[in-house]
Amino acid sequence: MTDLDQRPPPSRAGHALRRAAPALLVYAGVRALGLAVLAAWGAAAGKSPHTLLTARWDSLWYTRVAEHGYGWEVTLPDGSVHSNLAFFPLLPWLERLVATTGLSHADAGLVVSWVASLCAAAGIFAIADHLYGRRAGICAAALWAVLPVGIVQSMAYSESLFTALAAWSLYAVLRGRWVTAGLLASGAGLTRPVGAAVVAAIWAAAALQVVRERRAGAVRERRADARMLLGVVLAPLGAAGYVLWVGHRTGGGLLGYLDVQAGWGNGFDFGYAFARFVGEKFTSVPGALAGVGLIVGVALVVWLYVLGVRARQPLPLLVYCGIVVVLALCAAGYFGSKPRLLMPAFPLLLPVAVALARLRTSRSALVLGGVAVASAAYGAFWLHGSGPP
């Protein structure tokens, strides 16, 4: 027996990491390009890229929660109240944990986001690889990196953390690992309000499996039934726990969190405010061009979702993606942030990833490289603007 024969078999984790390595390298390269362009733009504009990534807009609110806890609010001249209770707690908790190493809370948020973005890219790769193969998985991770708003993945925001938890929860569902899926969904529910989309995906998958097995007359083991039930029960605990805590703290009961969001001007109006916002763009020629661009963007999102339906994506992905899209497009307020709110809807990218995977490697690399450059430039331009991403 040779030394080679005596080597232990490779672990599952090691095999999975080696399989995902090209996707993670491509993802990291794209994000490094975005940061390099941001740094060059900041040097020319006299602004600190570090400040743009860690100390503006939502990142400031998360840092304040990490440093001082909840209870801080700002009253605007129009009387509306912005409370930090609107921000879910998992990211601030992790910032506080990482800050025990000596980093500032702001820098800790950046570390959490960068690590989470890699985990999200790995999760997106894992889903696409599981459904369509390794090449599609690499393309899917790259597409998520080159989104026009991809720079947010490198900010101290919660989108990367949420997407990582959501992607791996959905992957666990696809592999029938119900308890893991429920725990990750609970974490997603502690990260952003749209965590409800992950919960709905798990519930839909469980319901579909029960229906299919009953029609087929299949008999399941009690342990398998118990695991599925436990996953279904665990999934909503994170979001429900925080929402109930906010309601108790504010005295608003079950609607307390909605009252907090209303203070920020947020709410669900079936897209009326957004449609009015788009319509108002057509009062001038420059505005009309922006209005057309918004309509085209919404049409593209809907078209990609329809492609996913036609491609028969698994039900959990369709349910999750559909809810993320509806909540992003049909919510009132902060219309400039809608592209960022759509970023976790990564199943929209799968049809494009499959199409790119069918091309020669040189052609798909050329397409993704060109889009990456454009995305890096747009991200730098966007963060140097006056409004929040």
Coordinates of C-alpha atoms in Angstrom, one line a residue:
M1 CA 0.0 0.0 0.0
T2 CA 1.4 3.4 -1.0
D3 CA 1.3 6.6 1.0
L4 CA -1.2 7.9 -1.5
D5 CA -3.5 5.0 -0.6
Q6 CA -3.2 5.8 3.1
R7 CA -4.4 9.4 2.7
P8 CA -7.8 10.1 4.2
P9 CA -10.6 10.8 1.7
P10 CA -11.2 14.6 1.2
S11 CA -13.9 16.1 3.4
R12 CA -17.1 17.3 2.0
A13 CA -16.4 20.8 3.0
G14 CA -13.0 20.7 1.3
H15 CA -14.5 19.3 -1.9
A16 CA -17.2 22.0 -1.8
L17 CA -14.7 24.8 -1.3
R18 CA -12.5 23.6 -4.1
R19 CA -15.5 23.3 -6.4
A20 CA -16.6 26.8 -5.5
A21 CA -13.1 28.3 -5.6
P22 CA -13.3 29.7 -9.2
A23 CA -16.6 31.4 -8.5
L24 CA -15.2 33.0 -5.3
L25 CA -12.1 34.1 -7.1
V26 CA -14.1 35.7 -9.8
Y27 CA -16.4 37.3 -7.3
A28 CA -13.5 38.7 -5.2
G29 CA -11.8 40.0 -8.3
V30 CA -14.9 41.9 -9.4
R31 CA -15.5 43.4 -6.0
A32 CA -11.8 44.4 -5.8
L33 CA -12.1 46.2 -9.1
G34 CA -15.1 48.1 -7.7
L35 CA -13.2 49.1 -4.6
A36 CA -10.2 50.2 -6.7
V37 CA -12.4 52.4 -8.9
L38 CA -14.1 53.8 -5.9
A39 CA -10.7 54.6 -4.3
A40 CA -9.5 56.3 -7.5
W41 CA -12.7 58.3 -7.8
G42 CA -12.6 59.3 -4.2
A43 CA -9.0 60.5 -4.6
A44 CA -10.0 62.7 -7.5
A45 CA -13.1 64.0 -5.7
G46 CA -11.4 64.5 -2.4
K47 CA -13.6 62.1 -0.5
S48 CA -12.7 59.1 1.6
P49 CA -13.7 55.7 0.2
H50 CA -13.6 54.4 3.8
T51 CA -16.2 57.0 4.9
L52 CA -18.4 56.2 2.0
L53 CA -18.4 52.5 2.8
T54 CA -18.7 52.7 6.6
A55 CA -20.0 56.0 7.8
R56 CA -22.9 57.2 5.6
W57 CA -26.7 56.5 5.5
D58 CA -27.8 53.2 6.8
S59 CA -24.3 52.1 8.0
L60 CA -24.4 54.9 10.5
W61 CA -27.6 53.7 12.0
Y62 CA -26.3 50.1 12.3
T63 CA -23.1 51.4 13.9
R64 CA -25.1 53.4 16.4
V65 CA -27.2 50.4 17.3
A66 CA -24.1 48.3 17.8
E67 CA -22.5 51.0 20.0
H68 CA -25.5 52.2 22.1
G69 CA -28.4 49.8 21.5
Y70 CA -31.9 50.7 20.5
G71 CA -33.9 53.7 21.6
W72 CA -32.3 56.5 19.5
E73 CA -34.5 58.5 17.1
V74 CA -34.5 61.7 15.0
T75 CA -37.5 64.0 14.6
L76 CA -37.5 65.7 11.2
P77 CA -38.9 69.2 10.5
D78 CA -42.1 67.8 9.0
G79 CA -42.7 65.9 12.3
S80 CA -41.9 62.4 11.1
V81 CA -39.8 60.3 13.4
H82 CA -36.9 58.1 12.3
S83 CA -36.3 55.5 14.9
N84 CA -33.4 53.0 14.9
L85 CA -35.9 50.3 15.8
A86 CA -36.5 50.1 12.0
F87 CA -33.1 48.3 11.7
F88 CA -33.1 44.6 12.4
P89 CA -30.5 43.5 15.0
L90 CA -28.3 40.7 13.5
L91 CA -25.8 43.0 11.7
P92 CA -25.3 45.2 14.8
W93 CA -24.9 42.2 17.0
L94 CA -22.2 40.8 14.7
E95 CA -20.6 44.3 14.5
R96 CA -20.4 44.3 18.3
L97 CA -18.9 40.8 18.4
V98 CA -16.2 41.6 15.8
A99 CA -15.5 44.9 17.6
T100 CA -14.2 42.9 20.6
T101 CA -11.1 42.3 18.5
G102 CA -10.2 46.0 18.8
L103 CA -11.8 47.2 15.5
S104 CA -14.2 50.1 15.5
H105 CA -17.8 49.2 15.2
A106 CA -17.8 50.8 11.7
D107 CA -14.9 48.7 10.5
A108 CA -16.4 45.7 12.1
G109 CA -19.5 46.2 10.0
L110 CA -17.2 46.3 6.9
V111 CA -15.6 43.1 7.9
V112 CA -18.9 41.4 8.4
S113 CA -20.2 42.6 5.1
W114 CA -17.1 41.5 3.2
V115 CA -17.1 38.0 4.7
A116 CA -20.9 37.7 4.2
S117 CA -20.6 38.8 0.6
L118 CA -18.3 35.9 -0.1
C119 CA -20.6 33.6 1.7
A120 CA -23.5 34.9 -0.4
A121 CA -21.5 34.4 -3.6
A122 CA -20.8 30.8 -2.4
G123 CA -24.5 30.2 -1.7
I124 CA -25.6 31.5 -5.1
F125 CA -22.9 29.3 -6.7
A126 CA -24.1 26.3 -4.8
I127 CA -27.7 26.7 -5.9
A128 CA -26.8 27.3 -9.5
D129 CA -24.3 24.5 -9.5
H130 CA -26.9 22.1 -7.9
L131 CA -29.5 23.0 -10.6
Y132 CA -27.5 23.7 -13.7
G133 CA -23.9 22.8 -13.3
R134 CA -20.6 24.3 -12.2
R135 CA -20.2 26.7 -15.2
A136 CA -23.6 28.2 -14.5
G137 CA -22.7 28.5 -10.8
I138 CA -19.6 30.5 -11.6
C139 CA -21.6 32.8 -14.0
A140 CA -24.3 33.3 -11.4
A141 CA -21.8 34.4 -8.7
A142 CA -20.1 36.7 -11.2
L143 CA -23.5 38.2 -12.3
W144 CA -24.4 38.9 -8.7
A145 CA -21.0 40.7 -8.3
V146 CA -21.4 42.9 -11.4
L147 CA -24.9 44.2 -10.6
P148 CA -25.0 48.0 -11.1
V149 CA -25.5 48.3 -7.3
G150 CA -22.9 45.7 -6.5
I151 CA -20.9 48.2 -4.5
V152 CA -23.4 47.8 -1.7
Q153 CA -22.1 44.3 -1.2
S154 CA -18.9 45.9 0.0
M155 CA -20.5 48.5 2.3
A156 CA -21.4 48.1 6.0
Y157 CA -25.0 47.4 5.0
S158 CA -27.1 44.3 5.7
E159 CA -27.8 43.2 2.1
S160 CA -24.8 40.9 1.9
L161 CA -25.5 39.2 5.2
F162 CA -29.2 38.7 4.3
T163 CA -28.4 37.3 0.9
A164 CA -25.9 34.9 2.4
L165 CA -28.4 33.6 4.9
A166 CA -31.2 33.4 2.3
A167 CA -29.1 31.7 -0.3
W168 CA -27.8 29.0 2.0
S169 CA -31.3 28.5 3.5
L170 CA -32.8 28.0 0.1
Y171 CA -29.9 25.6 -0.8
A172 CA -30.6 23.6 2.4
V173 CA -34.3 23.4 1.3
L174 CA -33.3 22.1 -2.1
R175 CA -31.2 19.4 -0.4
G176 CA -33.9 18.5 2.0
R177 CA -32.0 19.8 5.1
W178 CA -35.0 21.3 6.8
V179 CA -33.6 22.1 10.2
T180 CA -30.6 23.9 8.7
A181 CA -32.9 25.8 6.4
G182 CA -35.1 26.9 9.3
L183 CA -32.2 28.1 11.4
L184 CA -30.7 30.1 8.5
A185 CA -34.2 31.5 7.7
S186 CA -34.5 32.6 11.3
G187 CA -31.2 34.4 11.0
A188 CA -32.4 36.0 7.7
G189 CA -35.5 37.2 9.6
L190 CA -33.3 38.9 12.2
T191 CA -31.4 40.7 9.4
R192 CA -34.1 42.4 7.2
P193 CA -37.9 42.6 7.1
V194 CA -37.8 40.8 3.7
G195 CA -36.8 37.7 5.7
A196 CA -40.4 36.8 5.4
A197 CA -39.7 35.8 1.8
V198 CA -37.3 33.0 3.0
V199 CA -39.9 31.8 5.5
A200 CA -42.6 31.7 2.8
A201 CA -40.2 29.7 0.6
I202 CA -39.7 27.1 3.2
W203 CA -43.3 26.8 4.0
A204 CA -44.2 26.5 0.3
A205 CA -41.6 23.8 -0.2
A206 CA -42.8 21.8 2.8
A207 CA -46.4 22.1 1.7
L208 CA -45.5 20.9 -1.8
Q209 CA -43.6 18.0 -0.5
V210 CA -46.5 16.9 1.7
V211 CA -48.9 17.1 -1.2
R212 CA -46.6 15.2 -3.6
E213 CA -46.1 12.4 -1.1
R214 CA -49.7 12.1 -0.3
R215 CA -50.6 11.8 -4.0
A216 CA -47.9 9.2 -4.5
G217 CA -48.9 7.3 -1.4
A218 CA -45.4 7.5 0.0
V219 CA -44.8 6.7 3.6
R220 CA -42.2 8.9 5.4
E221 CA -40.2 8.2 8.4
R222 CA -41.3 9.9 11.6
R223 CA -37.8 11.4 12.0
A224 CA -38.0 13.0 8.5
D225 CA -41.5 14.4 9.3
A226 CA -40.2 15.8 12.6
R227 CA -37.2 17.4 10.9
M228 CA -39.4 19.1 8.3
L229 CA -41.8 20.3 10.9
L230 CA -39.0 21.6 13.1
G231 CA -37.6 23.6 10.1
V232 CA -41.0 25.0 9.4
V233 CA -41.4 26.1 13.0
L234 CA -37.9 27.5 13.3
A235 CA -38.0 29.6 10.1
P236 CA -40.2 32.5 11.3
L237 CA -38.8 32.8 14.9
G238 CA -36.2 35.4 14.2
A239 CA -38.4 37.9 12.4
A240 CA -41.4 37.2 14.7
G241 CA -39.3 37.6 17.8
Y242 CA -37.9 41.0 16.8
V243 CA -41.2 42.4 15.6
L244 CA -43.0 41.3 18.8
W245 CA -40.2 42.8 20.8
V246 CA -40.5 46.2 19.0
G247 CA -44.3 46.1 19.5
H248 CA -43.8 45.5 23.2
R249 CA -41.2 48.2 23.5
T250 CA -43.2 50.8 21.6
G251 CA -46.5 49.8 23.1
G252 CA -47.9 49.3 19.6
G253 CA -48.5 45.6 19.9
L254 CA -48.4 43.5 16.7
L255 CA -48.5 46.7 14.6
G256 CA -45.7 48.4 16.5
Y257 CA -43.0 47.7 13.9
L258 CA -45.3 48.9 11.1
D259 CA -45.7 52.2 13.0
V260 CA -41.9 52.5 13.2
Q261 CA -41.6 52.0 9.4
A262 CA -44.4 54.5 8.8
G263 CA -42.3 57.1 10.6
W264 CA -39.7 56.5 7.9
G265 CA -42.3 56.9 5.2
N266 CA -42.2 53.2 4.3
G267 CA -45.2 51.1 3.7
F268 CA -46.8 48.8 1.2
D269 CA -49.2 50.5 -1.3
F270 CA -49.1 48.0 -4.1
G271 CA -46.7 50.2 -6.1
Y272 CA -49.0 53.3 -6.3
A273 CA -46.3 55.7 -5.0
F274 CA -43.6 54.2 -7.2
A275 CA -45.9 54.4 -10.3
R276 CA -46.7 58.1 -9.4
F277 CA -42.9 58.7 -9.0
V278 CA -42.2 57.3 -12.4
G279 CA -45.1 59.2 -14.0
E280 CA -43.8 62.5 -12.6
K281 CA -40.6 61.9 -14.5
F282 CA -42.3 62.6 -17.8
T283 CA -42.9 66.3 -17.0
S284 CA -39.5 67.2 -18.6
V285 CA -37.3 65.8 -21.4
P286 CA -34.4 64.7 -19.1
G287 CA -36.9 63.3 -16.6
A288 CA -38.7 61.4 -19.4
L289 CA -35.5 59.6 -20.3
A290 CA -35.1 58.6 -16.6
G291 CA -38.8 57.5 -16.6
V292 CA -38.3 55.3 -19.6
G293 CA -35.2 53.8 -18.0
L294 CA -37.2 53.0 -14.9
I295 CA -40.0 51.4 -16.9
V296 CA -37.5 49.3 -18.9
G297 CA -35.8 48.3 -15.6
V298 CA -39.1 47.1 -14.1
A299 CA -40.0 45.3 -17.3
L300 CA -36.6 43.6 -17.3
V301 CA -37.1 42.4 -13.7
V302 CA -40.5 41.0 -14.6
W303 CA -39.2 39.3 -17.8
L304 CA -36.4 37.6 -15.9
Y305 CA -38.9 36.3 -13.3
V306 CA -41.1 35.0 -16.1
L307 CA -38.0 33.3 -17.6
G308 CA -37.4 31.6 -14.2
V309 CA -41.0 30.4 -14.2
R310 CA -40.8 29.0 -17.7
A311 CA -37.5 27.3 -16.8
R312 CA -39.3 25.6 -14.0
Q313 CA -37.1 26.9 -11.2
P314 CA -37.9 25.1 -8.0
L315 CA -40.9 26.4 -6.1
P316 CA -38.8 27.8 -3.1
L317 CA -36.8 30.0 -5.4
L318 CA -39.8 31.3 -7.2
V319 CA -41.7 32.0 -4.0
Y320 CA -38.7 33.7 -2.4
C321 CA -37.8 35.8 -5.5
G322 CA -41.4 36.8 -6.2
I323 CA -41.9 38.1 -2.7
V324 CA -38.5 40.0 -2.7
V325 CA -39.5 41.6 -6.0
V326 CA -43.0 42.5 -5.0
L327 CA -41.9 44.0 -1.7
A328 CA -39.2 46.0 -3.4
L329 CA -41.3 47.4 -6.2
C330 CA -44.6 47.9 -4.3
A331 CA -43.2 49.6 -1.2
A332 CA -43.6 53.3 -0.7
G333 CA -40.7 55.6 -0.1
Y334 CA -37.0 55.8 -0.9
F335 CA -37.4 55.1 -4.6
G336 CA -33.7 55.5 -5.3
S337 CA -33.0 52.5 -3.1
K338 CA -35.2 50.1 -5.0
P339 CA -32.2 48.7 -7.0
R340 CA -30.5 47.9 -3.7
L341 CA -33.7 46.3 -2.4
L342 CA -33.8 44.0 -5.4
M343 CA -30.3 42.8 -5.0
P344 CA -31.2 39.8 -2.8
A345 CA -33.5 38.5 -5.7
F346 CA -30.6 36.5 -7.1
P347 CA -32.8 33.8 -8.7
L348 CA -33.5 36.4 -11.4
L349 CA -29.9 36.0 -12.5
L350 CA -30.1 32.2 -13.0
P351 CA -31.5 32.3 -16.6
V352 CA -28.8 34.7 -17.6
A353 CA -26.2 32.5 -15.9
V354 CA -27.4 29.5 -17.8
A355 CA -27.2 31.4 -21.1
L356 CA -23.6 32.6 -20.3
A357 CA -22.5 29.1 -19.3
R358 CA -23.4 27.9 -22.8
L359 CA -21.0 30.4 -24.4
R360 CA -17.3 29.8 -24.8
T361 CA -15.3 30.8 -21.7
S362 CA -13.6 33.6 -23.6
R363 CA -16.9 35.1 -24.7
S364 CA -18.6 34.9 -21.3
A365 CA -15.5 36.3 -19.7
L366 CA -15.5 39.2 -22.1
V367 CA -19.2 40.0 -21.4
L368 CA -18.8 39.7 -17.6
G369 CA -15.5 41.8 -17.7
G370 CA -17.2 44.6 -19.7
V371 CA -20.1 44.7 -17.3
A372 CA -17.8 44.6 -14.3
V373 CA -16.0 47.7 -15.5
A374 CA -19.3 49.5 -16.1
S375 CA -20.6 48.4 -12.7
A376 CA -17.4 49.6 -10.9
A377 CA -17.7 53.0 -12.5
Y378 CA -21.4 53.3 -11.8
G379 CA -20.9 52.2 -8.2
A380 CA -18.3 54.9 -7.6
F381 CA -20.5 57.5 -9.3
W382 CA -23.5 56.4 -7.2
L383 CA -21.7 56.6 -3.8
H384 CA -20.4 60.0 -4.6
G385 CA -23.9 61.3 -5.1
S386 CA -26.0 63.0 -2.5
G387 CA -28.7 60.4 -1.9
P388 CA -28.4 57.1 -0.1
P389 CA -28.0 53.9 -2.2

